[in-house]
Amino acid sequence: MKIGIVCYPTYGGSGVVATELGKGLAYKGYDVHFITYSAPTRLDLFSENIHFHQVNIQKYPLFEYAPYELALTGKMVNVVKTEHLDLLHVHYAIPHASAAIAARQILATERIYIPVITTLHGTDISLVGKDESFAPVVAFSINQSDGVTAVSRYLQAETYQHFPISKHIEIIPNFVNLQRFKKLPKEHFKRAIAPHGEKLLVHASNFRKVKRIQDVIKIFALVKQEIAAKLLLVGDGPERAKAEHLCHEYKLYDDVRFLGKIEAIEEVYSIADLFLMPSETESFGLAALEAMACEVPIISSNAGGLPELNVQGVTGFMSDVGNIEEMAAQAIYVLDDANLPIFKKNALMHAQKFDMNLILPKYESFYKKVLELSKKVEKI
Ligand code: GMT
């Protein structure tokens, strides 16, 4: 089967899921064509089954806002035709789903029928998608897709609640590659960062407002009052400057390390004792899952789909958004030497339920179902 995958190639959960899915499918023998504006960050694999088609946008003085969606649509049309794709799988509704629906319509005029599957990831529904300038287009493209998936039960419910959707939305949770995300022997790295046996807390994200980085620092400040600890912050984004400022204000700067964007993030998780995710909303929380696979328990908010991932009192704890005192108290409890080993073991055991080898077949059967249904529609 030949599949076109459209995603955001930069740091961000939806791009990571799309890329890991593409790599996994290529490994299974599918011919995978990534259609994006630059090579996806995690597309580090050389494989004869993986192809990359770059979307280029013409610069023209008239365009104050270059029409990326049109360039993407045109690219999809061309790639479907030249590569004889069977299916387009787009990740993140805006603008990938509407571009794919337009491409499908253009191709239909040449009697080429290409089914479109849209995977909803989170902010395309919960934050950006609800914006009144996008909402009608998001609803239209979901309803028009041949198949729609969402990464959690929460996101499915949220989509039905906020948009007039007549389409079935299949839930296919995010997954983790357990070959890559596992606890690695990095004790030397840990000794360098925490030479006195301090506990290591970690947070990884794109440092956007929704991640509540300031809560991460405030929780850490409270934890540090009770136990020796260090904080590692992985990633970068608009909230970083504020976070740095807060560290200075709390006189924490020597105990917090801003590591920036890191490729081998599993090496950081391998030395971590606790992952903090106090997000305002989170449709799934992929970074937390990858940390869990490296035996790291989670302290998170209970927003969005996080209760589907973090099991209260088992893999860590959850609190209401912004309840930093409770999150800090729970972190201190988990980090206690009497409790930590069991939480670590539980985190790994739970992450194994999201093993890529279990979730990929769900996408494969969904592809088959959508292809069969669309063949019937074609005949009518
Ligand atoms: O907003 C982000 O954190 C990035 C965003 C994305 O689409 O790139 O992440 C969303 O998709 C991830 C993969 O499915 C989920 O794990 C994240 O929970 C989700 N983020 C939010 O809902 C805020």
Coordinates of C-alpha atoms and ligand atoms in Angstrom, one line a residue:
M1 CA 0.0 0.0 0.0
K2 CA 1.2 3.5 -0.8
I3 CA 0.4 6.1 1.8
G4 CA 0.9 9.9 1.8
I5 CA 1.5 11.3 5.3
V6 CA 1.0 15.0 5.9
C7 CA 2.1 16.6 9.1
Y8 CA 3.9 19.4 10.8
P9 CA 7.6 18.5 10.6
T10 CA 8.8 20.6 13.5
Y11 CA 8.9 19.8 17.2
G12 CA 5.4 18.9 18.4
G13 CA 3.5 15.8 19.3
S14 CA 1.4 15.5 16.1
G15 CA 4.6 15.5 13.9
V16 CA 6.2 13.0 16.1
V17 CA 3.3 10.6 16.0
A18 CA 3.0 11.0 12.2
T19 CA 6.7 10.4 11.7
E20 CA 6.9 7.4 14.0
L21 CA 3.8 5.9 12.3
G22 CA 5.4 6.4 8.9
K23 CA 8.6 4.8 10.0
G24 CA 6.8 1.9 11.5
L25 CA 4.7 1.4 8.4
A26 CA 7.7 1.6 6.2
Y27 CA 9.4 -1.1 8.3
K28 CA 6.4 -3.3 7.7
G29 CA 6.7 -2.8 3.9
Y30 CA 4.3 0.0 3.2
D31 CA 5.6 2.7 0.8
V32 CA 5.4 5.9 2.8
H33 CA 5.5 9.4 1.3
F34 CA 5.9 12.3 3.7
I35 CA 4.5 15.6 2.3
T36 CA 5.7 18.5 4.5
Y37 CA 7.5 21.8 4.2
S38 CA 10.7 20.4 5.6
A39 CA 12.0 17.0 6.6
P40 CA 10.3 15.8 9.8
T41 CA 12.6 16.1 12.8
R42 CA 12.4 12.4 13.7
L43 CA 12.8 11.2 10.1
D44 CA 16.3 9.9 10.9
L45 CA 15.9 6.6 9.2
F46 CA 17.2 5.7 5.8
S47 CA 14.8 3.3 4.2
E48 CA 13.9 2.5 0.6
N49 CA 10.2 2.7 1.6
I50 CA 10.4 6.3 2.9
H51 CA 10.1 9.2 0.6
F52 CA 10.0 12.9 1.3
H53 CA 8.2 15.5 -0.9
Q54 CA 8.9 19.1 0.1
V55 CA 6.1 21.7 -0.2
N56 CA 7.6 24.9 -1.6
I57 CA 5.9 28.2 -1.4
Q58 CA 6.4 30.9 -4.1
K59 CA 7.4 34.2 -2.6
Y60 CA 5.5 37.1 -4.3
P61 CA 5.3 40.7 -3.1
L62 CA 1.5 40.6 -3.3
F63 CA 1.3 37.8 -0.7
E64 CA 1.5 39.3 2.7
Y65 CA 0.5 35.8 3.9
A66 CA 1.9 33.2 1.6
P67 CA -0.9 30.7 0.7
Y68 CA 0.7 27.6 2.2
E69 CA -2.5 25.6 2.1
L70 CA -2.7 26.0 -1.7
A71 CA 0.9 25.0 -2.2
L72 CA 0.3 21.9 0.0
T73 CA -2.9 21.0 -1.9
G74 CA -1.1 21.3 -5.2
K75 CA 1.8 19.1 -3.9
M76 CA -0.7 16.5 -2.7
V77 CA -2.4 16.4 -6.1
N78 CA 1.0 16.0 -7.9
V79 CA 2.4 13.3 -5.5
V80 CA -0.8 11.3 -5.6
K81 CA -0.7 11.3 -9.4
T82 CA 3.0 10.6 -9.9
E83 CA 3.5 8.1 -7.0
H84 CA 0.0 6.5 -7.4
L85 CA -0.8 6.8 -3.7
D86 CA -3.7 4.7 -2.3
L87 CA -4.4 6.9 0.7
L88 CA -3.7 10.3 2.2
H89 CA -3.3 10.4 6.0
V90 CA -3.2 13.9 7.4
H91 CA -2.2 14.8 11.0
Y92 CA -3.6 17.9 12.6
A93 CA -6.7 19.3 11.1
I94 CA -5.5 22.8 10.3
P95 CA -4.8 23.2 7.4
H96 CA -3.9 19.7 6.4
A97 CA -7.4 18.2 6.4
S98 CA -9.0 21.0 4.3
A99 CA -6.0 20.9 1.9
A100 CA -6.4 17.1 1.5
I101 CA -10.2 17.4 0.8
A102 CA -9.4 20.0 -1.9
A103 CA -6.8 17.8 -3.4
R104 CA -9.2 14.9 -3.4
Q105 CA -11.8 17.0 -5.2
I106 CA -9.2 18.2 -7.8
L107 CA -8.1 14.6 -8.4
A108 CA -11.7 13.4 -8.7
T109 CA -12.1 15.7 -11.8
E110 CA -9.5 13.4 -13.4
R111 CA -11.2 10.3 -12.1
I112 CA -8.6 9.6 -9.5
Y113 CA -10.1 8.8 -6.2
I114 CA -7.9 9.2 -3.1
P115 CA -9.4 8.5 0.4
V116 CA -8.5 11.0 3.1
I117 CA -7.9 10.0 6.7
T118 CA -7.6 12.9 9.3
T119 CA -6.1 12.3 12.7
L120 CA -7.0 14.9 15.3
H121 CA -4.3 15.6 17.8
G122 CA -5.5 18.2 20.3
T123 CA -5.0 21.9 19.8
D124 CA -6.4 21.6 16.3
I125 CA -9.7 21.0 18.2
S126 CA -9.3 22.3 21.7
L127 CA -7.5 25.7 21.2
V128 CA -6.9 26.7 17.6
G129 CA -9.8 24.8 16.0
K130 CA -12.5 26.4 18.1
D131 CA -11.4 29.9 16.9
E132 CA -14.4 31.2 14.9
S133 CA -12.3 31.8 11.9
F134 CA -11.3 28.2 11.6
A135 CA -14.2 26.3 13.2
P136 CA -16.4 26.0 10.1
V137 CA -13.5 24.7 8.0
V138 CA -12.5 22.3 10.7
A139 CA -16.0 20.9 11.0
F140 CA -16.4 20.7 7.2
S141 CA -13.1 18.9 6.7
I142 CA -13.8 16.4 9.5
N143 CA -17.2 15.6 8.0
Q144 CA -15.8 15.3 4.5
S145 CA -12.9 13.0 5.5
D146 CA -13.2 9.3 4.5
G147 CA -12.0 8.4 8.0
V148 CA -11.3 10.3 11.2
T149 CA -9.3 9.3 14.2
A150 CA -8.6 11.0 17.6
V151 CA -5.8 10.2 20.0
S152 CA -8.0 9.9 23.1
R153 CA -11.5 9.4 24.3
Y154 CA -11.4 13.0 25.6
L155 CA -10.5 14.4 22.2
Q156 CA -13.3 12.4 20.5
A157 CA -15.8 13.8 23.0
E158 CA -14.5 17.3 22.8
T159 CA -14.8 17.2 19.0
Y160 CA -18.4 16.0 19.1
Q161 CA -19.2 18.5 21.7
H162 CA -17.9 21.6 20.0
F163 CA -18.4 20.9 16.3
P164 CA -21.5 19.7 14.3
I165 CA -19.9 16.3 13.4
S166 CA -21.9 13.6 11.7
K167 CA -18.8 11.4 11.2
H168 CA -17.7 8.4 13.3
I169 CA -14.4 9.3 15.1
E170 CA -12.3 6.2 15.8
I171 CA -10.1 6.4 18.9
I172 CA -6.5 5.3 18.2
P173 CA -4.3 6.3 21.1
N174 CA -0.8 7.5 20.7
F175 CA 2.0 4.9 21.0
V176 CA 5.7 4.6 22.0
N177 CA 8.5 2.8 20.3
L178 CA 9.8 0.6 23.2
Q179 CA 13.0 -0.3 21.3
R180 CA 14.0 3.3 21.5
F181 CA 12.3 4.6 24.7
K182 CA 13.7 2.4 27.4
K183 CA 15.9 3.1 30.5
L184 CA 19.5 3.2 29.2
P185 CA 22.6 2.8 31.4
K186 CA 23.5 6.6 31.7
E187 CA 24.6 6.6 35.3
H188 CA 27.7 8.7 34.4
F189 CA 25.4 11.3 33.0
K190 CA 23.4 11.3 36.1
R191 CA 26.4 11.6 38.4
A192 CA 27.6 14.7 36.3
I193 CA 24.2 16.4 36.7
A194 CA 23.3 15.3 40.2
P195 CA 26.7 14.7 41.9
H196 CA 25.3 14.5 45.4
G197 CA 22.5 12.0 44.5
E198 CA 19.9 14.7 44.0
K199 CA 16.6 13.6 42.6
L200 CA 16.1 14.6 38.9
L201 CA 12.8 16.1 37.8
V202 CA 12.2 16.7 34.1
H203 CA 9.8 18.5 31.8
A204 CA 9.8 18.4 28.0
S205 CA 7.6 20.5 25.7
N206 CA 7.5 23.2 23.1
F207 CA 7.3 25.8 25.9
R208 CA 3.9 27.2 24.9
K209 CA 1.5 28.8 27.3
V210 CA -0.7 25.7 27.4
K211 CA 2.2 23.8 29.1
R212 CA 2.3 26.1 32.1
I213 CA 6.1 26.1 32.4
Q214 CA 5.8 28.5 35.3
D215 CA 3.9 25.8 37.3
V216 CA 6.7 23.4 36.5
I217 CA 9.2 25.8 38.2
K218 CA 6.9 26.6 41.1
I219 CA 6.4 22.9 41.8
F220 CA 10.1 22.4 41.6
A221 CA 10.8 25.3 44.1
L222 CA 8.4 23.6 46.6
V223 CA 10.0 20.2 46.1
K224 CA 13.4 21.6 46.6
Q225 CA 12.4 23.0 50.0
E226 CA 12.0 19.4 51.2
I227 CA 14.5 17.3 49.2
A228 CA 17.7 17.7 47.3
A229 CA 16.7 17.9 43.6
K230 CA 17.5 19.3 40.2
L231 CA 15.2 20.2 37.3
L232 CA 16.0 19.5 33.6
L233 CA 13.9 21.4 31.0
V234 CA 14.0 20.0 27.5
G235 CA 12.7 21.9 24.5
D236 CA 12.2 25.6 23.6
G237 CA 9.5 28.0 22.7
P238 CA 7.8 31.3 23.5
E239 CA 7.6 30.8 27.3
R240 CA 11.3 30.1 27.8
A241 CA 12.3 33.7 28.6
K242 CA 9.6 33.9 31.3
A243 CA 10.7 30.6 32.7
E244 CA 14.3 31.7 32.9
H245 CA 13.2 34.9 34.7
L246 CA 11.2 33.0 37.2
C247 CA 14.3 30.8 38.0
H248 CA 16.3 33.9 38.7
E249 CA 13.5 35.3 40.9
Y250 CA 13.3 32.1 42.9
K251 CA 17.1 31.9 43.1
L252 CA 16.9 28.4 41.5
Y253 CA 19.1 29.1 38.5
D254 CA 21.9 26.7 39.7
D255 CA 19.5 23.9 40.1
V256 CA 17.6 24.2 36.8
R257 CA 19.1 23.3 33.5
F258 CA 17.6 24.5 30.2
L259 CA 18.8 21.8 27.8
G260 CA 17.1 23.2 24.7
K261 CA 15.9 20.9 21.9
I262 CA 17.4 17.5 22.3
E263 CA 17.2 14.6 19.8
A264 CA 18.2 11.8 22.1
I265 CA 15.6 12.7 24.6
E266 CA 15.4 9.0 25.9
E267 CA 18.9 9.6 27.4
V268 CA 17.5 12.4 29.5
Y269 CA 14.5 10.3 30.6
S270 CA 16.9 7.5 31.5
I271 CA 18.3 9.5 34.3
A272 CA 15.1 11.2 35.4
D273 CA 13.1 10.3 38.6
L274 CA 10.0 12.3 37.8
F275 CA 8.3 13.9 34.8
L276 CA 6.2 17.1 35.3
M277 CA 3.2 17.9 33.0
P278 CA 1.0 20.5 34.7
S279 CA -0.6 21.5 31.3
E280 CA -3.8 23.6 30.9
T281 CA -5.0 21.0 28.5
E282 CA -3.5 17.9 26.9
S283 CA -5.3 15.6 24.5
F284 CA -3.0 12.8 25.3
G285 CA 0.5 13.8 26.6
L286 CA 2.9 11.9 24.3
A287 CA 6.0 13.2 26.1
A288 CA 4.8 11.8 29.4
L289 CA 4.2 8.4 27.7
E290 CA 7.8 8.4 26.3
A291 CA 9.1 9.2 29.8
M292 CA 7.0 6.4 31.3
A293 CA 8.5 4.0 28.9
C294 CA 11.9 5.0 30.4
E295 CA 10.6 4.2 33.9
V296 CA 9.7 7.7 34.9
P297 CA 6.6 8.3 37.0
I298 CA 4.4 11.3 36.2
I299 CA 3.0 14.3 38.2
S300 CA 0.4 16.0 35.9
S301 CA -2.7 18.0 35.8
N302 CA -5.9 16.0 35.3
A303 CA -6.8 18.0 32.2
G304 CA -8.0 16.6 28.9
G305 CA -6.9 13.1 28.1
L306 CA -4.2 12.9 30.8
P307 CA -6.4 10.6 33.0
E308 CA -6.3 8.1 30.1
L309 CA -2.6 7.9 30.5
N310 CA -1.6 8.7 34.0
V311 CA -3.1 6.3 36.5
Q312 CA -3.8 8.1 39.8
G313 CA -1.6 6.7 42.6
V314 CA -0.2 4.0 40.3
T315 CA 2.0 5.6 37.6
G316 CA 2.1 9.0 39.5
F317 CA -0.6 11.5 40.5
M318 CA -2.9 14.1 39.0
S319 CA -4.3 17.3 40.4
D320 CA -6.5 20.2 39.1
V321 CA -4.8 22.6 36.8
G322 CA -2.8 25.1 38.8
N323 CA -2.9 23.2 42.1
I324 CA 0.9 23.5 42.5
E325 CA 0.9 22.8 46.3
E326 CA -0.8 19.4 45.8
M327 CA 1.4 18.5 42.8
A328 CA 4.5 19.4 44.9
A329 CA 3.3 17.3 47.8
Q330 CA 2.6 14.4 45.5
A331 CA 6.0 14.7 43.8
I332 CA 7.7 14.6 47.2
Y333 CA 5.7 11.4 48.0
V334 CA 6.7 9.7 44.8
L335 CA 10.3 10.7 45.1
D336 CA 10.6 9.1 48.5
D337 CA 13.0 6.2 48.3
A338 CA 10.4 3.9 49.8
N339 CA 7.9 4.7 47.0
L340 CA 10.0 5.5 43.9
P341 CA 10.9 2.0 42.7
I342 CA 7.3 0.8 42.6
F343 CA 6.1 4.0 40.7
K344 CA 8.9 3.5 38.2
K345 CA 8.0 -0.1 37.7
N346 CA 4.3 0.8 37.3
A347 CA 5.1 3.6 34.8
L348 CA 6.9 1.1 32.6
M349 CA 4.2 -1.5 32.9
H350 CA 1.5 1.0 31.9
A351 CA 3.6 2.4 29.0
Q352 CA 3.8 -1.1 27.6
K353 CA 0.0 -1.0 26.9
F354 CA 0.8 1.7 24.4
D355 CA 3.5 -0.3 22.6
M356 CA 3.8 0.7 19.0
N357 CA 3.5 -2.9 18.0
L358 CA 0.0 -3.0 19.5
I359 CA -1.2 0.3 18.2
L360 CA 0.1 0.2 14.6
P361 CA -2.1 -2.7 13.6
K362 CA -5.1 -0.5 14.7
Y363 CA -4.1 2.1 12.1
E364 CA -3.5 -0.7 9.5
S365 CA -7.0 -2.1 10.0
F366 CA -8.5 1.4 9.9
Y367 CA -6.8 2.0 6.6
K368 CA -8.2 -1.2 5.2
K369 CA -11.7 -0.4 6.4
V370 CA -11.6 3.1 4.9
L371 CA -10.2 1.8 1.6
E372 CA -12.9 -0.9 1.3
L373 CA -15.7 1.6 2.1
S374 CA -14.3 4.2 -0.3
K375 CA -14.1 1.6 -3.1
K376 CA -17.8 0.9 -2.6
V377 CA -18.6 4.6 -2.7
E378 CA -16.5 4.9 -5.9
K379 CA -18.7 2.2 -7.6
I380 CA -22.0 3.9 -6.7
Ligands
GMT1 O1 0.1 21.4 21.5 C1 1.0 20.6 21.5 O2 1.5 20.1 22.6 C2 1.5 20.0 20.2 C3 0.5 19.2 19.7 C4 0.7 18.8 18.3 O3 -0.3 18.5 17.7 O4 1.8 18.8 17.8 O5 0.3 18.1 20.6 C5 -0.9 17.5 20.7 O6 -0.8 16.3 20.0 C6 0.1 15.3 20.7 C7 0.2 14.1 19.8 O7 -1.0 13.5 19.6 C8 -0.5 15.0 22.1 O8 0.2 14.1 22.8 C9 -0.6 16.3 22.9 O9 -1.3 16.0 24.1 C10 -1.4 17.4 22.1 N1 -1.3 18.6 22.8 C11 -2.3 19.3 23.4 O10 -3.5 18.8 23.4 C12 -2.0 20.5 24.1

